[in-house]
Amino acid sequence: MAQQDHTSPATRPLKIVAGADSFGSSLKDALVTQLRSLNIEVEDLGTSKYYNAGEEVGRRVSQAAKNDSSVETRGLVACGTGVGVSIFANKFPGVYAATCLNTDEAQNARSINNCNVLAVSGMSTSPETASEILTTFLNTPFKSPCPASGSKPWPEDLESFLDGSVQEMSKIGNENVPVADPPCFICSLAKSRGDKEFTPVDVMPGGSMKILRETPTSAIVRFKAGSVEPAHHHTFGHDLVVTQGSKCVWNLTKGEKYDLGVGDYLFTPAGDVHRVKYFEDTEFFIKWDGHWDLFLDEDVAAANAAIDDEKKQGA
């Protein structure tokens, strides 16, 4: 096993922050005594609930890592299994806590993961074994030969990977990574039904539809840019949400006009006559109750003429 002399001038002085719950306190106390016998500075936080012990040790080790001081700060945590304290210690950036039940695990954790918080089990690890684990944790340098490397030096490519991993791991939790918006449920639903092809809407040139669910019926509808839905009505009301593109809806029954873009919602009551113009390739989710029907109140030529007349009046 590779040994490291913590009293060497080339090595930063070592400080250990220790904490435990009631199931790990006796083992922690024994290890703290061992550390102090080695003239290693120890900050003993005493005994508390396992999640508090893990949190307090993790917080202090993380803060020390950020400060990049002349003292190397590591942690020692103990609970019944050694797992709970490590979970909460690991919630802090720059903390790499590992539960180690034998010396091989401690050696691997130091060599591969640059583990800086040792977690031990007060219920399954004897003081003698824990002492050996602690010694291994203290004296195993990062990237040194370990059981995982066959007790041989790491190959050059893996050593290069380990070097890079330290820098990359240190950024985890410190970066302000923008949180992506949750995926649109409607879009996800449409994609999950990708095996169903869009069917052309014969009476509406440029339109196609994919039925997602029956009773109540929902569908994804697409229209190509420039398409027009002539004035028409249904015996059912329908809700729609635009997921791509833009459109204008004229409710001729109510004398109202709606310009809709991505995310906009519109409910059209049963029997209301409405005309639609698509300004770009557009997709929307639509839902209705009952059997699909559509009654035309004008043809495409009349619809285009009405839209053109409105443009001229607006000009």
XYZ file of C-alpha atoms in Angstrom:
315
model
C 0.000 0.000 0.000
C 1.278 3.470 -0.880
C 2.054 5.456 2.248
C 1.936 9.196 2.735
C 3.712 11.005 5.566
C 1.381 13.778 6.732
C 4.237 15.469 8.597
C 6.225 15.925 5.385
C 6.778 19.580 4.366
C 5.610 18.693 0.842
C 2.222 17.620 2.162
C -0.418 20.044 3.410
C -1.268 19.598 7.093
C -4.364 17.444 7.484
C -7.500 18.268 9.431
C -10.364 15.825 10.000
C -13.927 16.918 10.768
C -15.744 14.077 12.543
C -19.356 13.401 13.452
C -21.649 10.465 14.160
C -25.074 9.392 15.311
C -25.704 7.255 18.401
C -25.104 4.013 16.474
C -21.692 5.153 15.249
C -20.505 7.352 18.115
C -18.386 4.709 19.889
C -16.562 3.809 16.672
C -16.120 7.477 15.800
C -14.650 8.184 19.235
C -12.133 5.353 18.826
C -11.059 6.669 15.433
C -10.798 10.238 16.712
C -8.442 8.967 19.419
C -6.370 7.273 16.730
C -6.228 10.455 14.664
C -5.110 12.555 17.588
C -2.416 10.024 18.426
C -1.055 10.739 14.936
C -0.991 14.467 15.724
C -3.718 15.114 13.150
C -5.985 18.039 13.966
C -9.558 16.885 14.633
C -12.754 18.923 14.853
C -15.120 16.556 16.665
C -18.745 17.597 16.210
C -19.937 14.974 18.662
C -23.155 12.962 18.333
C -26.399 13.954 16.603
C -28.970 12.475 14.234
C -27.306 10.744 11.296
C -28.563 13.262 8.745
C -27.391 16.178 10.883
C -23.966 14.575 11.391
C -23.565 13.968 7.641
C -24.767 17.463 6.819
C -22.466 19.262 9.267
C -19.355 17.334 8.248
C -20.196 17.690 4.555
C -20.801 21.421 4.887
C -17.437 22.030 6.592
C -15.453 19.898 4.132
C -17.183 21.595 1.203
C -16.434 25.065 2.557
C -12.793 24.150 3.129
C -12.528 22.849 -0.453
C -13.860 26.170 -1.765
C -11.389 28.154 0.323
C -8.425 26.135 -1.033
C -6.517 26.786 2.190
C -3.065 25.576 3.190
C -4.744 22.836 5.270
C -6.300 19.779 3.638
C -9.669 19.109 5.271
C -11.284 15.692 5.108
C -14.218 14.191 6.958
C -15.031 11.159 9.084
C -18.658 10.143 9.629
C -20.209 7.122 11.307
C -23.718 5.771 11.740
C -25.260 2.320 12.035
C -24.542 1.337 8.420
C -22.296 4.175 7.302
C -24.675 4.815 4.401
C -27.011 7.483 5.767
C -24.233 9.824 6.889
C -22.493 9.518 3.515
C -25.703 10.360 1.636
C -26.106 13.660 3.464
C -22.424 14.529 3.391
C -22.492 14.107 -0.388
C -25.150 16.776 -0.798
C -22.437 19.439 -0.738
C -20.204 20.444 -3.696
C -16.658 19.158 -3.523
C -17.519 16.361 -1.089
C -16.816 12.777 -2.172
C -17.953 10.582 0.697
C -17.710 6.799 0.495
C -18.905 4.090 2.844
C -16.024 1.653 3.323
C -16.388 -1.693 5.096
C -12.860 -2.926 4.405
C -9.444 -1.622 3.430
C -9.842 -2.510 -0.263
C -12.893 -0.276 -0.520
C -11.056 2.567 1.217
C -8.062 2.193 -1.081
C -10.244 2.145 -4.205
C -12.248 5.160 -3.019
C -9.115 7.218 -2.471
C -7.321 6.108 -5.637
C -10.256 6.400 -8.043
C -12.648 8.934 -6.530
C -10.294 11.105 -4.491
C -12.641 10.364 -1.573
C -12.364 13.047 1.089
C -14.999 11.870 3.577
C -14.756 8.400 5.067
C -18.030 6.832 6.236
C -17.901 3.789 8.526
C -20.459 1.409 10.003
C -20.817 1.276 13.761
C -22.941 -1.882 13.559
C -20.877 -4.026 11.195
C -17.288 -2.858 11.548
C -15.095 -3.718 14.512
C -12.787 -1.047 15.979
C -9.765 -3.019 14.752
C -11.039 -3.184 11.167
C -12.143 0.450 11.277
C -8.658 1.454 12.419
C -7.147 -0.291 9.386
C -9.708 1.352 7.096
C -8.868 4.770 8.528
C -5.133 4.188 8.098
C -5.726 3.237 4.466
C -7.916 6.317 3.951
C -5.191 8.550 5.379
C -2.263 7.047 3.500
C -3.598 6.237 0.026
C -2.866 8.978 -2.516
C -5.175 9.737 -5.410
C -4.386 7.628 -8.537
C -2.161 5.241 -6.588
C -2.188 1.479 -7.273
C -5.212 -0.160 -5.698
C -7.182 -3.425 -5.884
C -9.220 -2.030 -8.788
C -6.023 -1.484 -10.797
C -4.707 -4.939 -9.918
C -2.361 -3.221 -7.424
C -0.455 -1.862 -10.425
C -0.059 1.735 -11.613
C -2.986 2.977 -13.677
C -2.464 2.925 -17.470
C -1.680 6.331 -18.936
C -5.123 6.795 -20.504
C -6.939 5.973 -17.259
C -4.615 8.182 -15.239
C -5.391 11.024 -17.633
C -9.102 10.347 -17.152
C -8.724 10.432 -13.366
C -6.867 13.760 -13.582
C -9.682 15.268 -15.630
C -12.371 13.801 -13.403
C -11.170 15.803 -10.388
C -11.723 19.111 -12.181
C -15.055 18.012 -13.598
C -16.327 16.622 -10.284
C -15.427 19.828 -8.474
C -17.820 21.766 -10.723
C -20.823 19.616 -9.844
C -23.152 21.601 -7.623
C -21.201 24.834 -8.131
C -22.436 25.735 -11.590
C -25.641 27.661 -12.203
C -26.984 25.259 -14.793
C -30.219 26.552 -16.315
C -33.113 24.277 -15.495
C -34.798 23.073 -18.626
C -38.529 23.594 -18.869
C -40.421 20.379 -18.223
C -41.382 18.634 -21.444
C -44.769 19.568 -22.832
C -47.173 16.781 -21.892
C -49.139 17.172 -25.084
C -46.001 17.013 -27.237
C -44.771 13.972 -25.329
C -48.111 12.280 -25.796
C -48.016 12.939 -29.525
C -44.493 11.548 -29.824
C -45.422 8.456 -27.808
C -48.028 7.693 -30.455
C -45.515 8.079 -33.264
C -46.538 4.781 -34.832
C -49.824 6.357 -35.865
C -49.510 8.373 -39.057
C -51.174 11.714 -39.638
C -54.284 11.365 -41.805
C -55.143 14.141 -44.306
C -58.285 16.150 -43.530
C -59.980 15.906 -46.929
C -62.324 18.856 -46.551
C -59.514 21.113 -45.267
C -56.625 21.309 -47.805
C -53.227 21.462 -46.091
C -54.470 19.822 -42.900
C -53.726 16.438 -41.314
C -54.691 14.817 -38.028
C -53.409 12.164 -35.639
C -55.966 10.777 -33.156
C -54.415 10.311 -29.721
C -57.331 9.024 -27.694
C -61.020 8.186 -28.078
C -63.902 9.233 -25.781
C -63.241 12.004 -25.066
C -61.398 12.367 -28.329
C -58.082 14.191 -28.533
C -55.822 14.700 -31.508
C -52.818 16.547 -32.850
C -53.683 18.589 -35.939
C -51.223 20.114 -38.395
C -51.756 22.722 -41.096
C -49.250 23.966 -43.633
C -48.381 27.663 -43.844
C -50.962 29.618 -45.875
C -53.740 27.061 -45.326
C -57.280 28.257 -44.669
C -60.157 26.525 -42.918
C -63.350 27.829 -44.560
C -66.132 28.878 -42.204
C -67.619 25.776 -40.582
C -69.170 24.497 -37.365
C -69.453 21.305 -35.302
C -72.165 19.779 -33.111
C -69.609 19.677 -30.302
C -67.486 22.285 -28.573
C -63.738 21.877 -28.705
C -60.662 23.008 -26.759
C -57.340 23.589 -28.445
C -53.790 24.554 -27.474
C -51.249 25.724 -30.074
C -47.952 23.830 -29.763
C -46.183 25.186 -32.860
C -46.670 28.041 -35.292
C -49.458 30.642 -35.328
C -53.011 31.012 -36.583
C -55.925 33.418 -36.594
C -59.455 32.277 -35.707
C -62.536 34.287 -36.590
C -65.605 33.306 -34.552
C -68.225 34.554 -36.996
C -71.097 33.703 -34.678
C -69.781 35.967 -31.939
C -68.019 38.474 -34.210
C -64.694 37.912 -32.447
C -61.133 37.385 -33.725
C -58.325 35.526 -31.971
C -54.631 35.631 -32.876
C -53.067 32.494 -31.417
C -49.412 31.521 -30.956
C -47.517 28.791 -29.153
C -49.091 28.038 -25.775
C -52.357 29.880 -26.481
C -55.671 28.199 -25.644
C -59.106 28.625 -27.214
C -62.512 27.066 -26.602
C -65.054 27.182 -29.409
C -68.636 26.314 -28.356
C -70.805 23.844 -30.254
C -72.489 25.393 -33.283
C -70.286 28.495 -33.443
C -69.267 29.197 -37.032
C -65.537 29.879 -37.297
C -62.917 30.471 -39.983
C -59.141 29.898 -39.577
C -55.996 31.161 -41.332
C -52.510 29.639 -40.764
C -49.565 32.005 -41.152
C -46.845 29.337 -40.775
C -46.618 25.584 -40.388
C -48.775 25.091 -37.318
C -49.580 22.260 -34.944
C -52.165 22.199 -32.177
C -53.736 19.843 -29.679
C -57.533 19.580 -29.838
C -60.057 17.797 -27.627
C -63.784 17.251 -28.036
C -66.614 15.033 -26.779
C -68.728 12.953 -29.091
C -68.531 11.808 -32.687
C -66.433 13.893 -35.090
C -68.435 15.982 -37.546
C -67.851 19.120 -39.616
C -70.357 21.242 -41.530
C -69.035 23.741 -44.095
C -70.655 27.179 -44.192
C -68.551 28.468 -47.118
C -65.940 27.181 -49.556
C -62.203 27.927 -49.655
C -62.580 30.614 -52.313
C -65.159 32.479 -50.237
C -62.968 32.202 -47.146
C -59.922 33.627 -48.937
C -62.023 36.434 -50.379
C -63.342 37.352 -46.916
C -59.813 37.368 -45.459
C -58.533 39.509 -48.336
C -61.415 41.964 -47.884
C -60.532 42.328 -44.199
C -56.895 43.042 -45.116
C -57.972 45.756 -47.574
C -60.266 47.353 -45.010
C -57.461 47.254 -42.453
C -55.108 48.946 -44.885
